[in-house]
């Protein structure tokens, strides 16, 4: 399996940098990832996301325009435990690097610019809230994690967004945007000279912009919701539903949380995907026609699975999912489960190979792994050599004590009744 | 036998190879409905792999070969598309995984559809369910409504996404069989893509897919649909948190490639990124929107501005959009912004060469549009002037306004 060449550097401040080489590609990708996200401790929910938006504001205006003047794209995202700022261009490397570090390292929050941002973020939230999926996902997260930051939307609530101000943003920034919590990544076709140049420039810039020497606070407090099965009022015709599995016993497998996540995803796909005997039964009973969307997530504040689908008989499907996930693979069709694992090993090889073709995706994934001390290529090798019995034992252990909840939309006849 | 329309280029850098197989049909309401259903059926199963698990397993065994089958719309043409992406054999070094095996598998999956009642009914359930969920999203609902109004007198062009659900429900296995024989297999065909050993792949494709349709002219002279004259405004209420605003500007004549390039610069200038006019005015200053887009549907003679807005700010946002287009028509053009817009488009084209999807789309256009390759696109972008933008704006007439609240 091909692993791309990576050059790493750690600076005395704790700031880290890496360059991932992809020969023959024209795109140059640069990003800074911060080990702080929406579910991490913050007084007002949505602060991490608001910060991501507001860092683009500088004294002279929106810094995006400076990137665009150089012909580069710039963007950012906030997830549960990370925030990332990144840009893509084809040239002007030193200028792009300066802009990127300035973007992250020079907060400029005023009463006016914060007030201007509030309606924009409210509109972003409104855009998501109009989608039936959002209501289901939101319900599952609250049922699994209560009203903690993990339990509510990344953007916060309408109330918390309104309460955010310049002082509160600056406080969150100073507490969390610490050099030891940051990681730089460059990805593209860089010559030896360019690699050296990048590291030199990054060395200077991280010293210039990231002088915050605050203490890193670790908070892994996990809150719990009520884990109920909910029926939500529905305005439209959507039949979307969701199942949430709160993983009490999620932990590292062979020193890796990513590997644990991968094994669980394979196990759940083995049980519930379109190839499974279970899905064939659902199809036979006309309960399901489209595949389920399965996702395993781990965060500092809680670990969970979400399973989404659509069905006009969602109650029955939810019950069938619950029954299926609660027993070990050992009691299933073993021949199928073994074949499925063998196929998944091939699929993961393919996934690793494909990831090398999408520089932005590759860079973001690599940055996240570096932050968490993970190594996808090492995990790939561990997966390839893992036997079936070992895989089943790991999955059983990871699922031990799991708690399940669900959410579905009410149907017209239910409302009328 | 060498087929004229089989063109596989050398893969210089990707770990995967891609083969696109395309059939060109006229766009009609019936063709869209029937190809949407057929596409789903073929993605599910085939004569060689007559069930979903069997076909999925076959693709998984080929290192997760990805097969996407979908009708694409280009003006008055429907392109029935098979897009196959697979890991290059040299990446895997499995002696049983060769180009010959791969191409044989592709032929098995795409050449002989399984026309089975159960499969058909199941596939219908799938696409109708997906469509129902898609339309629940206000932005999709609004777009669908917009085009239904735009083409209210031309139903062949009015459908989006999967086509008419009612037509899909009524399709029979017999109708599918007849369509494949009489309508699909006689249309011009094209096979394009890239692979590390492109010569070998070309030879294998020529061997496995011997067909007269690969000798026919794939390019079409006239693809554009003239804009209808509507001058209409419609509003609907759904009780959403966010309003959808769509302003459709028509233009009287189809655009040649030069005109389409000017249209792209116009789109970028108006709403391409954070620096653009509408982003600055509607999002940053008015605080009305999270997202605003401007797209030139050249084959539909339509320039469409769409935004998700605060419902209280629809009217002022609409006024701003109209005013900004009017300013361009009057020659009030921000030269710095124009320069940025052109640079951004040039860089997008450069970075596009790193993206498989973009590359395949360019190759398809190159073979579909007769004048696509006659023009140096990069050079044309560089030479777009304020006067050209002004003339583009002057040719627009506001034809349809649609608001969903």
mmCIF file of C-alpha atoms in Angstrom, chain A residues 48-197:
data_model
loop_
_atom_site.group_PDB
_atom_site.id
_atom_site.type_symbol
_atom_site.label_atom_id
_atom_site.label_comp_id
_atom_site.label_asym_id
_atom_site.label_seq_id
_atom_site.Cartn_x
_atom_site.Cartn_y
_atom_site.Cartn_z
ATOM 1 C CA UNK A 48 -16.207 27.671 18.628
ATOM 2 C CA UNK A 49 -18.247 27.955 15.435
ATOM 3 C CA UNK A 50 -18.800 31.704 15.866
ATOM 4 C CA UNK A 51 -15.052 32.111 16.379
ATOM 5 C CA UNK A 52 -14.434 30.255 13.129
ATOM 6 C CA UNK A 53 -16.638 32.763 11.321
ATOM 7 C CA UNK A 54 -15.353 35.839 13.097
ATOM 8 C CA UNK A 55 -11.629 35.226 12.703
ATOM 9 C CA UNK A 56 -12.058 36.234 9.063
ATOM 10 C CA UNK A 57 -12.782 39.790 10.235
ATOM 11 C CA UNK A 58 -9.778 42.083 10.390
ATOM 12 C CA UNK A 59 -9.422 45.807 10.810
ATOM 13 C CA UNK A 60 -9.413 46.379 7.050
ATOM 14 C CA UNK A 61 -12.350 44.061 6.391
ATOM 15 C CA UNK A 62 -12.935 40.421 5.475
ATOM 16 C CA UNK A 63 -9.587 38.660 5.053
ATOM 17 C CA UNK A 64 -11.143 36.233 2.499
ATOM 18 C CA UNK A 65 -10.808 39.032 -0.026
ATOM 19 C CA UNK A 66 -7.024 39.082 0.392
ATOM 20 C CA UNK A 67 -6.883 35.345 -0.346
ATOM 21 C CA UNK A 68 -9.161 35.786 -3.349
ATOM 22 C CA UNK A 69 -6.955 38.574 -4.671
ATOM 23 C CA UNK A 70 -4.194 35.968 -4.896
ATOM 24 C CA UNK A 71 -6.569 33.645 -6.749
ATOM 25 C CA UNK A 72 -6.860 31.299 -3.767
ATOM 26 C CA UNK A 73 -9.891 29.744 -2.090
ATOM 27 C CA UNK A 74 -10.192 29.949 1.663
ATOM 28 C CA UNK A 75 -12.594 28.239 4.010
ATOM 29 C CA UNK A 76 -12.987 26.820 7.511
ATOM 30 C CA UNK A 77 -15.055 24.270 9.416
ATOM 31 C CA UNK A 78 -15.883 23.433 13.005
ATOM 32 C CA UNK A 79 -16.471 19.878 14.187
ATOM 33 C CA UNK A 80 -16.943 18.365 17.634
ATOM 34 C CA UNK A 81 -13.314 18.603 18.787
ATOM 35 C CA UNK A 82 -11.567 20.564 16.003
ATOM 36 C CA UNK A 83 -11.657 23.766 14.064
ATOM 37 C CA UNK A 84 -9.762 24.053 10.800
ATOM 38 C CA UNK A 85 -8.858 26.965 8.549
ATOM 39 C CA UNK A 86 -7.508 26.166 5.094
ATOM 40 C CA UNK A 87 -6.699 27.632 1.728
ATOM 41 C CA UNK A 88 -5.943 26.309 -1.733
ATOM 42 C CA UNK A 89 -4.038 27.966 -4.522
ATOM 43 C CA UNK A 90 -1.573 27.261 -7.297
ATOM 44 C CA UNK A 91 1.075 29.878 -6.568
ATOM 45 C CA UNK A 92 1.931 32.797 -4.218
ATOM 46 C CA UNK A 93 2.907 30.348 -1.493
ATOM 47 C CA UNK A 94 4.703 32.728 0.913
ATOM 48 C CA UNK A 95 1.870 35.262 0.764
ATOM 49 C CA UNK A 96 -0.763 32.571 1.309
ATOM 50 C CA UNK A 97 1.095 31.263 4.340
ATOM 51 C CA UNK A 98 1.316 34.747 5.845
ATOM 52 C CA UNK A 99 -2.409 35.263 5.269
ATOM 53 C CA UNK A 100 -3.316 31.885 6.758
ATOM 54 C CA UNK A 101 -1.351 32.522 9.918
ATOM 55 C CA UNK A 102 -2.734 36.013 10.175
ATOM 56 C CA UNK A 103 -6.250 34.619 9.721
ATOM 57 C CA UNK A 104 -5.866 32.315 12.712
ATOM 58 C CA UNK A 105 -3.455 34.367 14.777
ATOM 59 C CA UNK A 106 -4.882 37.872 14.730
ATOM 60 C CA UNK A 107 -8.313 38.037 16.362
ATOM 61 C CA UNK A 108 -10.227 41.241 15.741
ATOM 62 C CA UNK A 109 -13.576 41.218 17.470
ATOM 63 C CA UNK A 110 -15.664 44.365 17.881
ATOM 64 C CA UNK A 111 -19.197 44.965 19.087
ATOM 65 C CA UNK A 112 -20.179 45.872 15.529
ATOM 66 C CA UNK A 113 -18.609 43.000 13.660
ATOM 67 C CA UNK A 114 -19.976 40.447 16.143
ATOM 68 C CA UNK A 115 -23.450 41.974 15.811
ATOM 69 C CA UNK A 116 -23.134 41.774 12.009
ATOM 70 C CA UNK A 117 -22.279 38.091 12.146
ATOM 71 C CA UNK A 118 -25.199 37.014 14.328
ATOM 72 C CA UNK A 119 -27.877 37.158 11.619
ATOM 73 C CA UNK A 120 -25.608 35.302 9.178
ATOM 74 C CA UNK A 121 -25.109 32.448 11.627
ATOM 75 C CA UNK A 122 -28.810 32.503 12.473
ATOM 76 C CA UNK A 123 -29.476 32.013 8.747
ATOM 77 C CA UNK A 124 -26.976 29.156 8.597
ATOM 78 C CA UNK A 125 -28.794 27.468 11.471
ATOM 79 C CA UNK A 126 -32.181 28.165 9.863
ATOM 80 C CA UNK A 127 -30.953 26.553 6.633
ATOM 81 C CA UNK A 128 -30.190 23.318 8.512
ATOM 82 C CA UNK A 129 -33.290 23.458 10.702
ATOM 83 C CA UNK A 130 -35.594 23.439 7.676
ATOM 84 C CA UNK A 131 -34.284 19.980 6.725
ATOM 85 C CA UNK A 132 -36.109 16.951 8.230
ATOM 86 C CA UNK A 133 -32.755 15.234 8.859
ATOM 87 C CA UNK A 134 -31.719 18.022 11.207
ATOM 88 C CA UNK A 135 -34.646 17.477 13.557
ATOM 89 C CA UNK A 136 -33.914 13.753 13.763
ATOM 90 C CA UNK A 137 -30.167 14.228 14.276
ATOM 91 C CA UNK A 138 -30.721 16.943 16.850
ATOM 92 C CA UNK A 139 -33.157 14.737 18.763
ATOM 93 C CA UNK A 140 -30.733 11.803 18.803
ATOM 94 C CA UNK A 141 -27.816 13.915 20.022
ATOM 95 C CA UNK A 142 -29.896 15.432 22.826
ATOM 96 C CA UNK A 143 -31.243 12.039 23.866
ATOM 97 C CA UNK A 144 -27.705 10.635 24.001
ATOM 98 C CA UNK A 145 -25.879 13.608 25.527
ATOM 99 C CA UNK A 146 -28.498 15.876 27.078
ATOM 100 C CA UNK A 147 -28.082 19.625 26.752
ATOM 101 C CA UNK A 148 -24.287 19.429 26.803
ATOM 102 C CA UNK A 149 -22.334 21.098 24.004
ATOM 103 C CA UNK A 150 -22.176 17.699 22.299
ATOM 104 C CA UNK A 151 -25.931 17.319 22.561
ATOM 105 C CA UNK A 152 -26.792 20.533 20.744
ATOM 106 C CA UNK A 153 -26.002 21.822 17.263
ATOM 107 C CA UNK A 154 -22.435 22.838 16.345
ATOM 108 C CA UNK A 155 -23.741 26.371 15.687
ATOM 109 C CA UNK A 156 -25.342 26.579 19.142
ATOM 110 C CA UNK A 157 -28.899 27.684 19.729
ATOM 111 C CA UNK A 158 -30.667 30.873 18.663
ATOM 112 C CA UNK A 159 -30.395 32.038 22.289
ATOM 113 C CA UNK A 160 -26.695 31.253 22.748
ATOM 114 C CA UNK A 161 -25.778 32.823 19.380
ATOM 115 C CA UNK A 162 -27.507 36.013 20.448
ATOM 116 C CA UNK A 163 -25.602 36.110 23.742
ATOM 117 C CA UNK A 164 -22.121 35.846 22.194
ATOM 118 C CA UNK A 165 -20.153 39.087 22.239
ATOM 119 C CA UNK A 166 -16.621 40.315 21.464
ATOM 120 C CA UNK A 167 -15.370 39.751 25.027
ATOM 121 C CA UNK A 168 -16.690 36.222 25.293
ATOM 122 C CA UNK A 169 -15.178 35.344 21.900
ATOM 123 C CA UNK A 170 -11.789 36.724 22.866
ATOM 124 C CA UNK A 171 -11.851 34.757 26.105
ATOM 125 C CA UNK A 172 -12.612 31.521 24.242
ATOM 126 C CA UNK A 173 -9.873 32.316 21.740
ATOM 127 C CA UNK A 174 -7.230 32.955 24.416
ATOM 128 C CA UNK A 175 -8.123 29.780 26.330
ATOM 129 C CA UNK A 176 -8.041 27.477 23.344
ATOM 130 C CA UNK A 177 -5.986 28.793 20.442
ATOM 131 C CA UNK A 178 -2.686 27.697 21.998
ATOM 132 C CA UNK A 179 0.334 26.750 19.888
ATOM 133 C CA UNK A 180 0.526 23.326 21.526
ATOM 134 C CA UNK A 181 -3.047 22.685 20.353
ATOM 135 C CA UNK A 182 -2.357 23.653 16.749
ATOM 136 C CA UNK A 183 -1.066 21.823 13.742
ATOM 137 C CA UNK A 184 -0.123 23.076 10.278
ATOM 138 C CA UNK A 185 -0.344 20.985 7.128
ATOM 139 C CA UNK A 186 0.766 21.579 3.566
ATOM 140 C CA UNK A 187 -0.134 19.174 0.772
ATOM 141 C CA UNK A 188 0.937 19.216 -2.852
ATOM 142 C CA UNK A 189 3.836 18.851 -5.224
ATOM 143 C CA UNK A 190 6.620 20.755 -3.441
ATOM 144 C CA UNK A 191 10.258 20.687 -4.490
ATOM 145 C CA UNK A 192 12.984 20.151 -1.889
ATOM 146 C CA UNK A 193 13.620 23.892 -1.904
ATOM 147 C CA UNK A 194 9.935 24.653 -1.420
ATOM 148 C CA UNK A 195 9.681 22.183 1.462
ATOM 149 C CA UNK A 196 12.578 23.878 3.230
ATOM 150 C CA UNK A 197 11.075 27.290 2.513
#
